[in-house]
């Protein structure tokens, strides 16, 4: 596949992105030329979906979706600003999203729906996210991960965490009342309470620097596998599409409720290799912050939304279950690679 050069904002030099198939090739070409031919995009989308054996783990589809969402986030700077609402690109995104969502709804096991009452919804979410112990990947990181594997873990995390909280913020203007207030409370912490140095994305940037890695957003897109992109694309799809409001709320609830314990184990893994607070503080912060956030997310956010809009209850639970499923699939893939002596990235770090 060819390599395209995408101009990022002035604070970062141009980065190269390699296409992974016909549809990502056309999307990247559109950004370079500033023109998107709707018929070609639609044909490439159909071709990619017809050829895909698993849309969720498809490099071409997931990279195309990632770049299309990047237009709305502003991740690509001025290069793609004029194309954010291009009809051909939006139609392609909708086509890929439809296949992605359909695959998830078919594969993700959603528990029986609780009553549309805050206590019942919170109880169901805690039961869904309850694990007998820390996830296998987190245990491995704490006890066995090599320095190279720790650096790979950070690379995987850059795809979301250097934009931490942004996907869930799409829901703020679509909520009202108790649920809106709860989400704003959570997001205020995520964004540092008005202090940019305390923003969680800024804290993670310190981790990236401390590991000797490139802190520019999207610097490692070419290195991460499809499932890492899919985890970010999942929350982008839920957040950007107003019809999936319940799903992004459920996703955030599960995300916050399963973060505290793995963060503690991750911090232990980095300390085991002698890293100091500049690297571990991000994880230490999440041990405490997410223990609080999980209560707000379960009761005041998801529970209140279910009470106020009972028709969204199914998507709340689906969003939570999908979050857990994608995290599990990605974690299993990373761990399998490491145990087999392989890199979990598409190519090893220098």
Coordinates of N, CA and C in Angstrom, one line a residue, residues 161-325:
X161 N -5.6 7.9 24.3 CA -5.3 8.6 25.5 C -4.7 10.0 25.2
X162 N -4.1 10.2 24.1 CA -3.7 11.6 23.8 C -4.8 12.4 23.3
X163 N -6.0 11.8 23.2 CA -7.3 12.6 23.0 C -8.2 12.2 24.1
X164 N -7.7 11.8 25.3 CA -8.6 11.3 26.3 C -9.8 12.2 26.6
X165 N -11.0 11.6 26.7 CA -12.3 12.2 27.1 C -13.0 12.8 25.9
X166 N -12.3 13.1 24.8 CA -12.9 13.7 23.7 C -14.1 13.0 23.1
X167 N -14.0 11.6 22.8 CA -15.1 10.9 22.2 C -16.4 11.0 23.1
X168 N -16.2 11.0 24.4 CA -17.4 11.0 25.3 C -18.0 12.4 25.4
X169 N -17.2 13.4 25.1 CA -17.7 14.8 25.2 C -18.8 15.1 24.1
X170 N -18.8 14.3 23.0 CA -19.9 14.5 22.0 C -21.3 14.4 22.7
X171 N -21.4 13.7 23.8 CA -22.7 13.5 24.4 C -23.2 14.7 25.2
X172 N -22.3 15.6 25.5 CA -22.7 16.7 26.4 C -23.9 17.5 25.9
X173 N -23.9 18.0 24.7 CA -25.0 18.8 24.2 C -26.3 18.0 23.9
X174 N -26.2 16.7 23.9 CA -27.3 15.8 23.6 C -28.0 15.4 24.9
X175 N -27.4 15.6 26.0 CA -28.0 15.3 27.3 C -28.7 16.5 28.0
X176 N -29.5 16.2 29.0 CA -30.0 17.3 29.8 C -30.2 16.8 31.2
X177 N -30.5 17.8 32.1 CA -30.8 17.5 33.5 C -29.7 16.7 34.2
X178 N -30.1 15.7 35.0 CA -29.1 15.0 35.8 C -28.0 14.3 35.1
X179 N -28.3 13.7 34.0 CA -27.3 13.0 33.2 C -26.3 14.0 32.6
X180 N -26.7 15.1 32.2 CA -25.8 16.1 31.6 C -24.9 16.6 32.7
X181 N -25.4 16.9 33.9 CA -24.6 17.4 35.0 C -23.6 16.4 35.4
X182 N -24.0 15.1 35.4 CA -23.0 14.0 35.8 C -21.9 13.9 34.8
X183 N -22.2 13.9 33.5 CA -21.2 13.8 32.5 C -20.2 15.0 32.5
X184 N -20.7 16.2 32.7 CA -19.9 17.4 32.8 C -19.0 17.3 34.1
X185 N -19.5 16.7 35.2 CA -18.6 16.5 36.3 C -17.5 15.6 36.0
X186 N -17.7 14.5 35.4 CA -16.7 13.5 35.0 C -15.7 14.2 34.0
X187 N -16.2 14.8 33.0 CA -15.3 15.4 32.0 C -14.5 16.6 32.5
X188 N -15.0 17.3 33.5 CA -14.3 18.4 34.1 C -13.0 17.8 34.7
X189 N -13.1 16.7 35.4 CA -11.9 16.0 35.9 C -11.0 15.6 34.8
X190 N -11.5 15.0 33.8 CA -10.7 14.5 32.7 C -9.9 15.6 32.0
X191 N -10.5 16.8 32.0 CA -9.9 17.9 31.4 C -9.1 18.8 32.4
X192 N -8.9 18.3 33.5 CA -8.0 18.9 34.5 C -8.6 20.0 35.3
X193 N -9.9 20.1 35.3 CA -10.6 21.2 36.1 C -10.2 22.6 35.7
X194 N -9.8 22.8 34.4 CA -9.4 24.1 33.9 C -7.9 24.3 33.9
X195 N -7.2 23.3 34.4 CA -5.7 23.4 34.4 C -5.2 22.5 33.3
X196 N -4.6 23.0 32.2 CA -4.3 22.2 31.1 C -3.2 21.2 31.5
X197 N -2.3 21.5 32.5 CA -1.3 20.6 32.9 C -1.9 19.4 33.6
X198 N -3.1 19.5 34.1 CA -3.7 18.4 34.8 C -4.7 17.6 33.9
X199 N -4.8 18.0 32.7 CA -5.6 17.2 31.8 C -5.1 15.8 31.7
X200 N -5.9 14.8 31.6 CA -5.4 13.5 31.6 C -4.6 13.2 30.3
X201 N -5.0 13.9 29.2 CA -4.2 13.7 28.0 C -2.8 14.3 28.2
X202 N -2.7 15.4 29.0 CA -1.4 16.0 29.3 C -0.6 15.1 30.2
X203 N -1.2 14.5 31.2 CA -0.5 13.6 32.1 C 0.0 12.4 31.3
X204 N -0.8 11.9 30.4 CA -0.3 10.8 29.6 C 0.8 11.2 28.6
X205 N 0.8 12.4 28.2 CA 1.9 12.9 27.3 C 3.2 12.8 28.1
X206 N 3.2 13.1 29.4 CA 4.4 12.9 30.2 C 4.9 11.5 30.2
X207 N 3.9 10.6 30.3 CA 4.3 9.1 30.3 C 5.0 8.8 28.9
X208 N 4.4 9.3 27.8 CA 4.9 9.0 26.5 C 6.4 9.5 26.4
X209 N 6.6 10.8 26.9 CA 7.9 11.4 26.8 C 8.9 10.5 27.7
X210 N 8.4 10.2 28.9 CA 9.3 9.4 29.8 C 9.7 8.1 29.3
X211 N 8.9 7.5 28.4 CA 9.3 6.3 27.7 C 10.1 6.4 26.5
X212 N 10.5 7.7 26.2 CA 11.3 7.9 25.0 C 10.5 7.8 23.7
X213 N 9.2 8.1 23.7 CA 8.4 7.9 22.6 C 7.9 9.3 22.0
X214 N 7.3 9.2 20.9 CA 6.9 10.5 20.2 C 5.5 10.9 20.7
X215 N 5.4 12.1 21.3 CA 4.2 12.5 21.9 C 3.2 13.2 21.0
X216 N 3.6 13.3 19.7 CA 2.6 13.9 18.8 C 1.4 13.0 18.5
X217 N 0.2 13.5 18.5 CA -0.9 12.7 18.2 C -0.8 12.1 16.9
X218 N -1.2 10.8 16.8 CA -1.2 10.0 15.6 C 0.1 9.6 15.1
X219 N 1.2 9.8 15.9 CA 2.5 9.4 15.5 C 2.7 7.9 15.2
X220 N 1.8 7.1 15.9 CA 2.0 5.7 15.8 C 0.8 5.0 15.1
X221 N 0.1 5.7 14.3 CA -1.1 5.1 13.6 C -0.6 3.9 12.8
X222 N 0.5 4.1 12.1 CA 0.9 3.0 11.2 C 1.4 1.7 11.9
X223 N 1.7 1.9 13.2 CA 2.2 0.7 13.9 C 1.2 -0.1 14.6
X224 N 0.0 0.5 14.9 CA -1.0 -0.2 15.7 C -1.9 -1.1 14.9
X225 N -2.3 -2.2 15.4 CA -3.2 -3.1 14.6 C -4.6 -2.6 14.5
X226 N -5.4 -3.3 13.7 CA -6.8 -2.9 13.5 C -7.6 -2.8 14.8
X227 N -7.4 -3.8 15.7 CA -8.2 -3.8 16.9 C -8.0 -2.6 17.8
X228 N -6.8 -2.1 17.8 CA -6.5 -0.8 18.6 C -7.2 0.3 18.0
X229 N -7.2 0.4 16.6 CA -8.0 1.5 16.0 C -9.5 1.3 16.2
X230 N -9.9 0.0 16.2 CA -11.4 -0.3 16.4 C -11.8 0.2 17.8
X231 N -11.0 0.0 18.8 CA -11.4 0.4 20.1 C -11.7 1.9 20.2
X232 N -10.9 2.7 19.5 CA -11.1 4.2 19.4 C -12.3 4.5 18.5
X233 N -12.4 3.8 17.4 CA -13.5 4.0 16.5 C -14.8 3.7 17.1
X234 N -14.8 2.7 18.0 CA -16.1 2.4 18.6 C -16.7 3.6 19.4
X235 N -15.8 4.2 20.2 CA -16.3 5.3 21.0 C -16.6 6.5 20.1
X236 N -15.8 6.7 19.0 CA -16.1 7.8 18.1 C -17.4 7.6 17.4
X237 N -17.7 6.4 17.0 CA -19.0 6.1 16.3 C -20.2 6.3 17.3
X238 N -20.0 5.9 18.5 CA -21.1 6.1 19.5 C -21.2 7.6 19.8
X239 N -20.1 8.3 19.9 CA -20.2 9.7 20.4 C -20.7 10.6 19.3
X240 N -20.2 10.4 18.1 CA -20.6 11.3 17.0 C -22.0 11.2 16.5
X241 N -22.5 10.0 16.6 CA -23.9 9.7 16.1 C -24.9 9.9 17.2
X242 N -25.7 10.9 17.1 CA -26.7 11.2 18.1 C -27.7 10.1 18.4
X243 N -27.9 9.2 17.4 CA -28.8 8.1 17.5 C -28.3 7.1 18.5
X244 N -26.9 7.2 18.8 CA -26.3 6.2 19.7 C -25.9 6.8 21.0
X245 N -26.7 7.8 21.4 CA -26.5 8.5 22.7 C -26.4 7.5 23.9
X246 N -27.4 6.6 23.9 CA -27.3 5.6 25.0 C -26.1 4.8 25.0
X247 N -25.6 4.5 23.8 CA -24.4 3.6 23.7 C -23.1 4.3 24.2
X248 N -23.0 5.6 23.9 CA -21.8 6.3 24.4 C -21.8 6.5 25.9
X249 N -23.0 6.7 26.4 CA -23.2 6.8 27.9 C -22.8 5.4 28.5
X250 N -23.3 4.3 28.0 CA -23.0 3.0 28.5 C -21.5 2.7 28.4
X251 N -20.9 3.1 27.2 CA -19.5 2.9 27.0 C -18.7 3.6 28.1
X252 N -19.0 4.9 28.4 CA -18.3 5.6 29.4 C -18.4 5.0 30.8
X253 N -19.6 4.6 31.1 CA -19.8 3.9 32.4 C -18.9 2.7 32.5
X254 N -18.9 1.8 31.5 CA -18.0 0.6 31.6 C -16.6 1.0 31.6
X255 N -16.2 2.0 30.8 CA -14.8 2.5 30.7 C -14.3 2.9 32.1
X256 N -15.1 3.7 32.8 CA -14.7 4.2 34.1 C -14.7 3.1 35.1
X257 N -15.6 2.2 35.0 CA -15.8 1.2 36.0 C -14.7 0.1 35.9
X258 N -14.0 0.1 34.8 CA -12.9 -1.0 34.6 C -11.5 -0.4 34.5
X259 N -11.4 0.8 34.9 CA -10.1 1.5 34.7 C -9.2 1.5 36.0
X260 N -9.8 1.6 37.2 CA -9.0 1.8 38.4 C -8.0 0.6 38.7
X261 N -8.5 -0.6 38.7 CA -7.6 -1.7 39.0 C -6.5 -1.9 38.0
X262 N -6.8 -2.0 36.6 CA -5.7 -2.1 35.7 C -4.7 -1.0 35.8
X263 N -5.2 0.2 36.1 CA -4.2 1.4 36.2 C -3.2 1.1 37.3
X264 N -3.7 0.5 38.4 CA -2.8 0.2 39.5 C -1.7 -0.8 39.1
X265 N -2.2 -1.8 38.4 CA -1.2 -2.8 37.9 C -0.3 -2.3 36.9
X266 N -0.8 -1.4 36.0 CA 0.1 -0.8 35.0 C 1.2 0.0 35.7
X267 N 0.8 0.8 36.7 CA 1.8 1.6 37.5 C 2.9 0.7 38.1
X268 N 2.5 -0.5 38.6 CA 3.4 -1.4 39.2 C 4.4 -1.9 38.2
X269 N 3.9 -2.2 37.0 CA 4.8 -2.7 36.0 C 5.9 -1.6 35.6
X270 N 5.5 -0.4 35.5 CA 6.5 0.6 35.1 C 7.4 0.9 36.3
X271 N 7.0 0.8 37.5 CA 7.9 1.0 38.7 C 8.9 -0.2 38.7
X272 N 8.4 -1.4 38.4 CA 9.3 -2.5 38.4 C 10.5 -2.3 37.5
X273 N 10.3 -1.5 36.5 CA 11.4 -1.2 35.6 C 12.2 0.1 35.9
X274 N 11.8 0.6 37.1 CA 12.6 1.8 37.6 C 12.1 3.1 37.2
X275 N 10.9 3.2 36.5 CA 10.4 4.5 36.1 C 9.8 5.2 37.3
X276 N 9.9 6.6 37.2 CA 9.4 7.4 38.3 C 8.1 8.0 38.0
X277 N 7.8 9.0 38.8 CA 6.4 9.6 38.8 C 6.1 10.3 37.4
X278 N 7.1 10.7 36.7 CA 6.8 11.3 35.4 C 6.1 10.4 34.5
X279 N 6.4 9.1 34.7 CA 5.8 8.0 33.8 C 4.6 7.4 34.5
X280 N 4.6 7.3 35.8 CA 3.5 6.5 36.5 C 2.4 7.4 37.0
X281 N 2.6 8.7 37.1 CA 1.6 9.6 37.7 C 0.2 9.4 36.9
X282 N 0.3 9.3 35.6 CA -1.0 9.2 34.9 C -1.8 8.0 35.4
X283 N -1.1 6.9 35.6 CA -1.8 5.7 36.1 C -2.3 5.8 37.5
X284 N -1.4 6.4 38.4 CA -1.8 6.6 39.8 C -3.0 7.5 39.9
X285 N -3.1 8.5 39.0 CA -4.2 9.4 39.1 C -5.5 8.7 38.8
X286 N -5.4 7.7 37.9 CA -6.7 7.0 37.5 C -7.1 6.0 38.5
X287 N -6.2 5.5 39.3 CA -6.6 4.6 40.4 C -7.6 5.3 41.3
X288 N -7.4 6.6 41.6 CA -8.2 7.3 42.5 C -9.4 8.0 41.8
X289 N -9.1 8.6 40.7 CA -10.1 9.4 39.9 C -11.3 8.4 39.4
X290 N -10.9 7.3 38.9 CA -11.9 6.4 38.3 C -12.7 5.7 39.3
X291 N -12.2 5.5 40.5 CA -12.9 4.9 41.6 C -14.1 5.8 42.0
X292 N -13.9 7.2 41.8 CA -15.0 8.1 42.0 C -15.9 8.2 40.8
X293 N -15.3 8.3 39.7 CA -16.1 8.4 38.4 C -17.0 7.2 38.2
X294 N -16.6 6.0 38.6 CA -17.5 4.9 38.3 C -18.8 5.0 39.0
X295 N -18.8 5.6 40.2 CA -20.1 5.8 40.9 C -21.0 6.8 40.2
X296 N -20.3 7.9 39.8 CA -21.1 8.9 39.1 C -21.6 8.4 37.8
X297 N -20.8 7.7 37.1 CA -21.2 7.2 35.7 C -22.3 6.1 35.8
X298 N -22.2 5.3 36.8 CA -23.3 4.2 36.9 C -24.6 4.8 37.4
X299 N -24.6 5.6 38.5 CA -25.8 6.0 39.1 C -26.4 7.3 38.5
X300 N -25.5 8.4 38.4 CA -26.0 9.7 38.0 C -26.1 9.8 36.5
X301 N -25.2 9.2 35.8 CA -25.2 9.4 34.3 C -26.0 8.3 33.7
X302 N -25.6 7.1 33.7 CA -26.4 6.0 33.0 C -27.7 5.8 33.7
X303 N -27.7 5.7 35.0 CA -29.0 5.5 35.7 C -30.0 6.6 35.5
X304 N -29.6 7.8 35.6 CA -30.5 8.9 35.4 C -31.0 9.0 33.9
X305 N -30.1 8.7 33.0 CA -30.5 8.7 31.6 C -31.6 7.6 31.3
X306 N -31.4 6.5 31.9 CA -32.4 5.4 31.7 C -33.7 5.7 32.3
X307 N -33.7 6.4 33.5 CA -35.0 6.9 34.1 C -35.7 7.9 33.2
X308 N -34.9 8.9 32.7 CA -35.5 10.0 31.9 C -35.8 9.6 30.5
X309 N -35.1 8.6 29.9 CA -35.4 8.2 28.6 C -35.2 6.7 28.5
X310 N -36.3 6.0 29.0 CA -36.2 4.5 29.1 C -35.9 3.8 27.8
X311 N -36.3 4.5 26.6 CA -36.1 3.8 25.3 C -34.6 3.7 25.0
X312 N -33.7 4.4 25.8 CA -32.3 4.3 25.5 C -31.6 3.2 26.4
X313 N -32.4 2.5 27.2 CA -31.8 1.5 28.1 C -31.1 0.4 27.4
X314 N -31.6 -0.1 26.3 CA -31.0 -1.2 25.5 C -29.6 -0.7 25.0
X315 N -29.5 0.5 24.5 CA -28.3 1.0 23.9 C -27.3 1.3 25.1
X316 N -27.7 1.7 26.2 CA -26.8 1.9 27.4 C -26.1 0.6 27.7
X317 N -26.9 -0.5 27.8 CA -26.3 -1.8 28.1 C -25.4 -2.3 27.0
X318 N -25.9 -2.1 25.7 CA -25.1 -2.5 24.6 C -23.7 -1.7 24.5
X319 N -23.8 -0.4 24.8 CA -22.5 0.4 24.8 C -21.5 -0.1 25.8
X320 N -22.1 -0.4 27.0 CA -21.2 -1.0 28.0 C -20.6 -2.3 27.7
X321 N -21.4 -3.2 27.1 CA -21.0 -4.5 26.8 C -20.0 -4.4 25.6
X322 N -20.2 -3.5 24.6 CA -19.3 -3.4 23.5 C -18.0 -2.9 23.9
X323 N -18.0 -1.9 24.9 CA -16.7 -1.4 25.4 C -15.9 -2.6 26.0
X324 N -16.5 -3.4 26.8 CA -15.8 -4.5 27.5 C -15.3 -5.5 26.4
X325 N -16.1 -5.8 25.4 CA -15.8 -6.7 24.4 C -14.5 -6.3 23.6

